[in-house]
Amino acid sequence: MTTRTNSERLLDLWRAIGQAGGVNAYVQQELRTRGFVLERKKTDDLSKAELAAYKKSLKEEAAERRRLKRETWLAYRETHVVHLGEGEGLFWSDELDFDKWDHASAEERAAENDLPPIDKPQKLAEALGLTIPELRWLAFHRDAAESIHYRRFTIPKRDGSERAIWAPLPKLKAAQRWILEHVVERLPVHGKSHGFLAGRSIATNAAAHVASKIILKVDLKDFFPTVTFRRAKGIFRKAGYRDQVATLMALLCTEAPREIVERDGKTYYVALGPRCLPQGAPTSPALTNTLCLRLDRRLTALAAKLGWRYTRYADDLTFSLPDTHKAGPRLGALLGSIGRVAVDEGFRVHPKKTRITRSGSRQKVTGLVVNGSGAPRVPREMKREIRAAIHNASHGKPLKAGDSVARLSGYAAYIYMTDPLLGAKLLKQLAALDSAAP
């Protein structure tokens, strides 16, 4: 005989509650069926023994009513989100079907974007392969949490400091990947965006800027942290989802920046600000791409008006003036307008990361050299270093500290993007080194 799980039992109970006409009707029905409904009577004429028995029956009825109420509450929690914590801009009501801020034709908009028709939390949970309690557990916000659904590690930045990466744990990561594949990747993205998109790369981004008189590179400050829970929720609402589903999706794709604090032998993850897109979540880059659609449109038009070209790779904005351009560069006008457009769109230009390079010096875009009219290419120094490392390793010399065959293979694959012949040769040599290793 198959043993039913507690979740299955509670789901059946909630269906029975619905058939009865609601919680109160179900409780009264069960009390009557189980013989606990006691006819009320006047107690003035009862003997002591009858009064004692009557009071005992009343207590038994009340106890059974409380027990049934507790069961119906458990069934309600099994099938409803109930509460998602207290966070900035976070509001939840299980009764809220429509909201004044929903898109006027939400379902039609979702169909236009070819999105799954999800109109209730239960449907979202089913699509993600989760129960409602699991969905609530993954989406719940606490300012001071004893555990979170992310693992923290750091990677070095170019300036020597460290960048914190918050990687989602498997269950949350699976939910984010579903949202990425079935929702976010189907939303419109501007043609000048080259980051984290199929068929586009650092190479396609750099190729737009070959043969330039001047290259201007601008960074957006705190790019992912700028995209808060409210903005992420706005993306899902604009895509065609109503308030409840948009709220849950935005919570699944955001997390507060946190500090790890030890106190009284316990570890706490303390929120330092509002929830935002974490660096490390698979949904974060794609969400910024669709959020930046209007930013890209405005900067493309601005660049074209002044005779420049424009592309964006994540938070890196690149503008270039073609070497065929005859008029003045109007660099000051361009820089001022970029800053104003960025602020209008909810971002800020990083004041210390604006770079200008002219044709007389090496011009690099997303790490690739774009001087002249040829294809973008990897800097010669990198090629020399990899060749030297392979040569030394093949002659029994150890690799430099921090180097490995896997790391060098990554660089070789990077070279392969712009120089397939050399890249394939280096990858073959590295594979031979790897197979020969003890």
JSON list of N, CA, C and O in Angstrom, two decimals, residues 9 11 45 49 68 70 88 97 138 183 192 217 241 246 262 268 276 285 309 340 364 373-374 419-420 430:
[
{"chain": "A", "resi": 9, "resn": "ARG", "atom": "N", "xyz": [-1.61, 14.78, 1.94]},
{"chain": "A", "resi": 9, "resn": "ARG", "atom": "CA", "xyz": [-2.75, 14.78, 2.84]},
{"chain": "A", "resi": 9, "resn": "ARG", "atom": "C", "xyz": [-3.32, 16.19, 3.00]},
{"chain": "A", "resi": 9, "resn": "ARG", "atom": "O", "xyz": [-4.54, 16.39, 2.98]},
{"chain": "A", "resi": 11, "resn": "LEU", "atom": "N", "xyz": [-3.00, 18.70, 0.87]},
{"chain": "A", "resi": 11, "resn": "LEU", "atom": "CA", "xyz": [-3.61, 19.12, -0.39]},
{"chain": "A", "resi": 11, "resn": "LEU", "atom": "C", "xyz": [-5.02, 18.55, -0.52]},
{"chain": "A", "resi": 11, "resn": "LEU", "atom": "O", "xyz": [-5.95, 19.24, -0.96]},
{"chain": "A", "resi": 45, "resn": "ASP", "atom": "N", "xyz": [-31.92, 23.99, 35.08]},
{"chain": "A", "resi": 45, "resn": "ASP", "atom": "CA", "xyz": [-32.65, 22.84, 35.59]},
{"chain": "A", "resi": 45, "resn": "ASP", "atom": "C", "xyz": [-31.83, 21.55, 35.59]},
{"chain": "A", "resi": 45, "resn": "ASP", "atom": "O", "xyz": [-32.35, 20.47, 35.86]},
{"chain": "A", "resi": 49, "resn": "ALA", "atom": "N", "xyz": [-24.62, 16.34, 38.11]},
{"chain": "A", "resi": 49, "resn": "ALA", "atom": "CA", "xyz": [-24.01, 15.34, 37.23]},
{"chain": "A", "resi": 49, "resn": "ALA", "atom": "C", "xyz": [-24.26, 15.69, 35.76]},
{"chain": "A", "resi": 49, "resn": "ALA", "atom": "O", "xyz": [-23.36, 15.58, 34.91]},
{"chain": "A", "resi": 68, "resn": "LEU", "atom": "N", "xyz": [-9.37, 21.05, 14.52]},
{"chain": "A", "resi": 68, "resn": "LEU", "atom": "CA", "xyz": [-9.75, 21.17, 13.11]},
{"chain": "A", "resi": 68, "resn": "LEU", "atom": "C", "xyz": [-9.26, 22.50, 12.52]},
{"chain": "A", "resi": 68, "resn": "LEU", "atom": "O", "xyz": [-8.81, 22.55, 11.36]},
{"chain": "A", "resi": 70, "resn": "ARG", "atom": "N", "xyz": [-6.63, 24.15, 13.47]},
{"chain": "A", "resi": 70, "resn": "ARG", "atom": "CA", "xyz": [-5.18, 24.04, 13.24]},
{"chain": "A", "resi": 70, "resn": "ARG", "atom": "C", "xyz": [-4.89, 23.27, 11.96]},
{"chain": "A", "resi": 70, "resn": "ARG", "atom": "O", "xyz": [-4.00, 23.63, 11.20]},
{"chain": "A", "resi": 88, "resn": "GLU", "atom": "N", "xyz": [11.97, 46.09, 1.76]},
{"chain": "A", "resi": 88, "resn": "GLU", "atom": "CA", "xyz": [11.64, 47.35, 1.09]},
{"chain": "A", "resi": 88, "resn": "GLU", "atom": "C", "xyz": [10.83, 47.09, -0.17]},
{"chain": "A", "resi": 88, "resn": "GLU", "atom": "O", "xyz": [11.26, 46.38, -1.08]},
{"chain": "A", "resi": 97, "resn": "ASP", "atom": "N", "xyz": [-5.77, 39.44, -6.57]},
{"chain": "A", "resi": 97, "resn": "ASP", "atom": "CA", "xyz": [-5.74, 38.86, -7.91]},
{"chain": "A", "resi": 97, "resn": "ASP", "atom": "C", "xyz": [-5.29, 39.89, -8.95]},
{"chain": "A", "resi": 97, "resn": "ASP", "atom": "O", "xyz": [-4.55, 39.59, -9.86]},
{"chain": "A", "resi": 138, "resn": "LEU", "atom": "N", "xyz": [12.14, 29.66, -0.68]},
{"chain": "A", "resi": 138, "resn": "LEU", "atom": "CA", "xyz": [13.17, 30.23, -1.58]},
{"chain": "A", "resi": 138, "resn": "LEU", "atom": "C", "xyz": [13.01, 31.74, -1.73]},
{"chain": "A", "resi": 138, "resn": "LEU", "atom": "O", "xyz": [14.00, 32.46, -1.94]},
{"chain": "A", "resi": 183, "resn": "VAL", "atom": "N", "xyz": [11.41, 32.77, -19.48]},
{"chain": "A", "resi": 183, "resn": "VAL", "atom": "CA", "xyz": [10.86, 34.13, -19.37]},
{"chain": "A", "resi": 183, "resn": "VAL", "atom": "C", "xyz": [11.86, 35.19, -19.83]},
{"chain": "A", "resi": 183, "resn": "VAL", "atom": "O", "xyz": [11.65, 35.85, -20.86]},
{"chain": "A", "resi": 192, "resn": "LYS", "atom": "N", "xyz": [22.41, 46.63, -29.84]},
{"chain": "A", "resi": 192, "resn": "LYS", "atom": "CA", "xyz": [23.74, 47.12, -29.46]},
{"chain": "A", "resi": 192, "resn": "LYS", "atom": "C", "xyz": [24.23, 46.48, -28.16]},
{"chain": "A", "resi": 192, "resn": "LYS", "atom": "O", "xyz": [25.33, 46.80, -27.70]},
{"chain": "A", "resi": 217, "resn": "LYS", "atom": "N", "xyz": [35.43, 54.84, -23.47]},
{"chain": "A", "resi": 217, "resn": "LYS", "atom": "CA", "xyz": [34.87, 53.74, -22.68]},
{"chain": "A", "resi": 217, "resn": "LYS", "atom": "C", "xyz": [34.34, 54.30, -21.35]},
{"chain": "A", "resi": 217, "resn": "LYS", "atom": "O", "xyz": [35.04, 55.03, -20.66]},
{"chain": "A", "resi": 241, "resn": "TYR", "atom": "N", "xyz": [3.22, 39.74, -16.51]},
{"chain": "A", "resi": 241, "resn": "TYR", "atom": "CA", "xyz": [2.78, 39.00, -15.33]},
{"chain": "A", "resi": 241, "resn": "TYR", "atom": "C", "xyz": [2.17, 39.96, -14.31]},
{"chain": "A", "resi": 241, "resn": "TYR", "atom": "O", "xyz": [2.65, 41.07, -14.13]},
{"chain": "A", "resi": 246, "resn": "ALA", "atom": "N", "xyz": [4.78, 38.34, -10.48]},
{"chain": "A", "resi": 246, "resn": "ALA", "atom": "CA", "xyz": [5.93, 39.23, -10.66]},
{"chain": "A", "resi": 246, "resn": "ALA", "atom": "C", "xyz": [6.71, 39.38, -9.35]},
{"chain": "A", "resi": 246, "resn": "ALA", "atom": "O", "xyz": [7.95, 39.40, -9.36]},
{"chain": "A", "resi": 262, "resn": "GLU", "atom": "N", "xyz": [29.19, 37.01, 13.11]},
{"chain": "A", "resi": 262, "resn": "GLU", "atom": "CA", "xyz": [29.18, 35.96, 14.13]},
{"chain": "A", "resi": 262, "resn": "GLU", "atom": "C", "xyz": [28.75, 36.57, 15.46]},
{"chain": "A", "resi": 262, "resn": "GLU", "atom": "O", "xyz": [29.32, 37.56, 15.91]},
{"chain": "A", "resi": 268, "resn": "TYR", "atom": "N", "xyz": [25.10, 34.95, 11.28]},
{"chain": "A", "resi": 268, "resn": "TYR", "atom": "CA", "xyz": [23.97, 35.68, 10.71]},
{"chain": "A", "resi": 268, "resn": "TYR", "atom": "C", "xyz": [24.41, 36.35, 9.41]},
{"chain": "A", "resi": 268, "resn": "TYR", "atom": "O", "xyz": [25.54, 36.83, 9.29]},
{"chain": "A", "resi": 276, "resn": "CYS", "atom": "N", "xyz": [18.64, 43.16, -4.54]},
{"chain": "A", "resi": 276, "resn": "CYS", "atom": "CA", "xyz": [19.06, 43.57, -5.87]},
{"chain": "A", "resi": 276, "resn": "CYS", "atom": "C", "xyz": [19.56, 42.34, -6.62]},
{"chain": "A", "resi": 276, "resn": "CYS", "atom": "O", "xyz": [19.57, 41.22, -6.08]},
{"chain": "A", "resi": 285, "resn": "PRO", "atom": "N", "xyz": [22.53, 38.82, -15.51]},
{"chain": "A", "resi": 285, "resn": "PRO", "atom": "CA", "xyz": [22.94, 39.50, -16.74]},
{"chain": "A", "resi": 285, "resn": "PRO", "atom": "C", "xyz": [21.79, 39.71, -17.73]},
{"chain": "A", "resi": 285, "resn": "PRO", "atom": "O", "xyz": [21.67, 40.78, -18.33]},
{"chain": "A", "resi": 309, "resn": "ARG", "atom": "N", "xyz": [29.75, 55.68, -32.85]},
{"chain": "A", "resi": 309, "resn": "ARG", "atom": "CA", "xyz": [29.14, 54.34, -32.78]},
{"chain": "A", "resi": 309, "resn": "ARG", "atom": "C", "xyz": [29.04, 53.95, -31.31]},
{"chain": "A", "resi": 309, "resn": "ARG", "atom": "O", "xyz": [29.81, 54.42, -30.48]},
{"chain": "A", "resi": 340, "resn": "ARG", "atom": "N", "xyz": [23.79, 62.25, -18.31]},
{"chain": "A", "resi": 340, "resn": "ARG", "atom": "CA", "xyz": [22.38, 62.61, -18.08]},
{"chain": "A", "resi": 340, "resn": "ARG", "atom": "C", "xyz": [21.45, 61.45, -18.45]},
{"chain": "A", "resi": 340, "resn": "ARG", "atom": "O", "xyz": [20.48, 61.16, -17.72]},
{"chain": "A", "resi": 364, "resn": "LYS", "atom": "N", "xyz": [41.79, 49.31, -27.04]},
{"chain": "A", "resi": 364, "resn": "LYS", "atom": "CA", "xyz": [41.25, 48.00, -26.66]},
{"chain": "A", "resi": 364, "resn": "LYS", "atom": "C", "xyz": [39.77, 48.14, -26.28]},
{"chain": "A", "resi": 364, "resn": "LYS", "atom": "O", "xyz": [39.39, 49.10, -25.63]},
{"chain": "A", "resi": 373, "resn": "SER", "atom": "N", "xyz": [41.90, 48.52, -39.44]},
{"chain": "A", "resi": 373, "resn": "SER", "atom": "CA", "xyz": [40.64, 48.03, -40.01]},
{"chain": "A", "resi": 373, "resn": "SER", "atom": "C", "xyz": [40.51, 46.51, -39.93]},
{"chain": "A", "resi": 373, "resn": "SER", "atom": "O", "xyz": [39.50, 45.95, -40.36]},
{"chain": "A", "resi": 374, "resn": "GLY", "atom": "N", "xyz": [41.53, 45.83, -39.40]},
{"chain": "A", "resi": 374, "resn": "GLY", "atom": "CA", "xyz": [41.46, 44.38, -39.28]},
{"chain": "A", "resi": 374, "resn": "GLY", "atom": "C", "xyz": [40.53, 43.95, -38.17]},
{"chain": "A", "resi": 374, "resn": "GLY", "atom": "O", "xyz": [39.99, 44.76, -37.41]},
{"chain": "A", "resi": 419, "resn": "ASP", "atom": "N", "xyz": [41.28, 34.23, -33.42]},
{"chain": "A", "resi": 419, "resn": "ASP", "atom": "CA", "xyz": [42.33, 33.62, -34.26]},
{"chain": "A", "resi": 419, "resn": "ASP", "atom": "C", "xyz": [42.19, 32.11, -34.16]},
{"chain": "A", "resi": 419, "resn": "ASP", "atom": "O", "xyz": [42.93, 31.44, -33.42]},
{"chain": "A", "resi": 420, "resn": "PRO", "atom": "N", "xyz": [41.24, 31.51, -34.92]},
{"chain": "A", "resi": 420, "resn": "PRO", "atom": "CA", "xyz": [40.95, 30.08, -34.78]},
{"chain": "A", "resi": 420, "resn": "PRO", "atom": "C", "xyz": [42.16, 29.19, -35.04]},
{"chain": "A", "resi": 420, "resn": "PRO", "atom": "O", "xyz": [42.33, 28.17, -34.36]},
{"chain": "A", "resi": 430, "resn": "LEU", "atom": "N", "xyz": [48.17, 22.10, -25.42]},
{"chain": "A", "resi": 430, "resn": "LEU", "atom": "CA", "xyz": [47.81, 22.03, -24.01]},
{"chain": "A", "resi": 430, "resn": "LEU", "atom": "C", "xyz": [47.14, 20.70, -23.67]},
{"chain": "A", "resi": 430, "resn": "LEU", "atom": "O", "xyz": [47.35, 20.14, -22.57]}
]
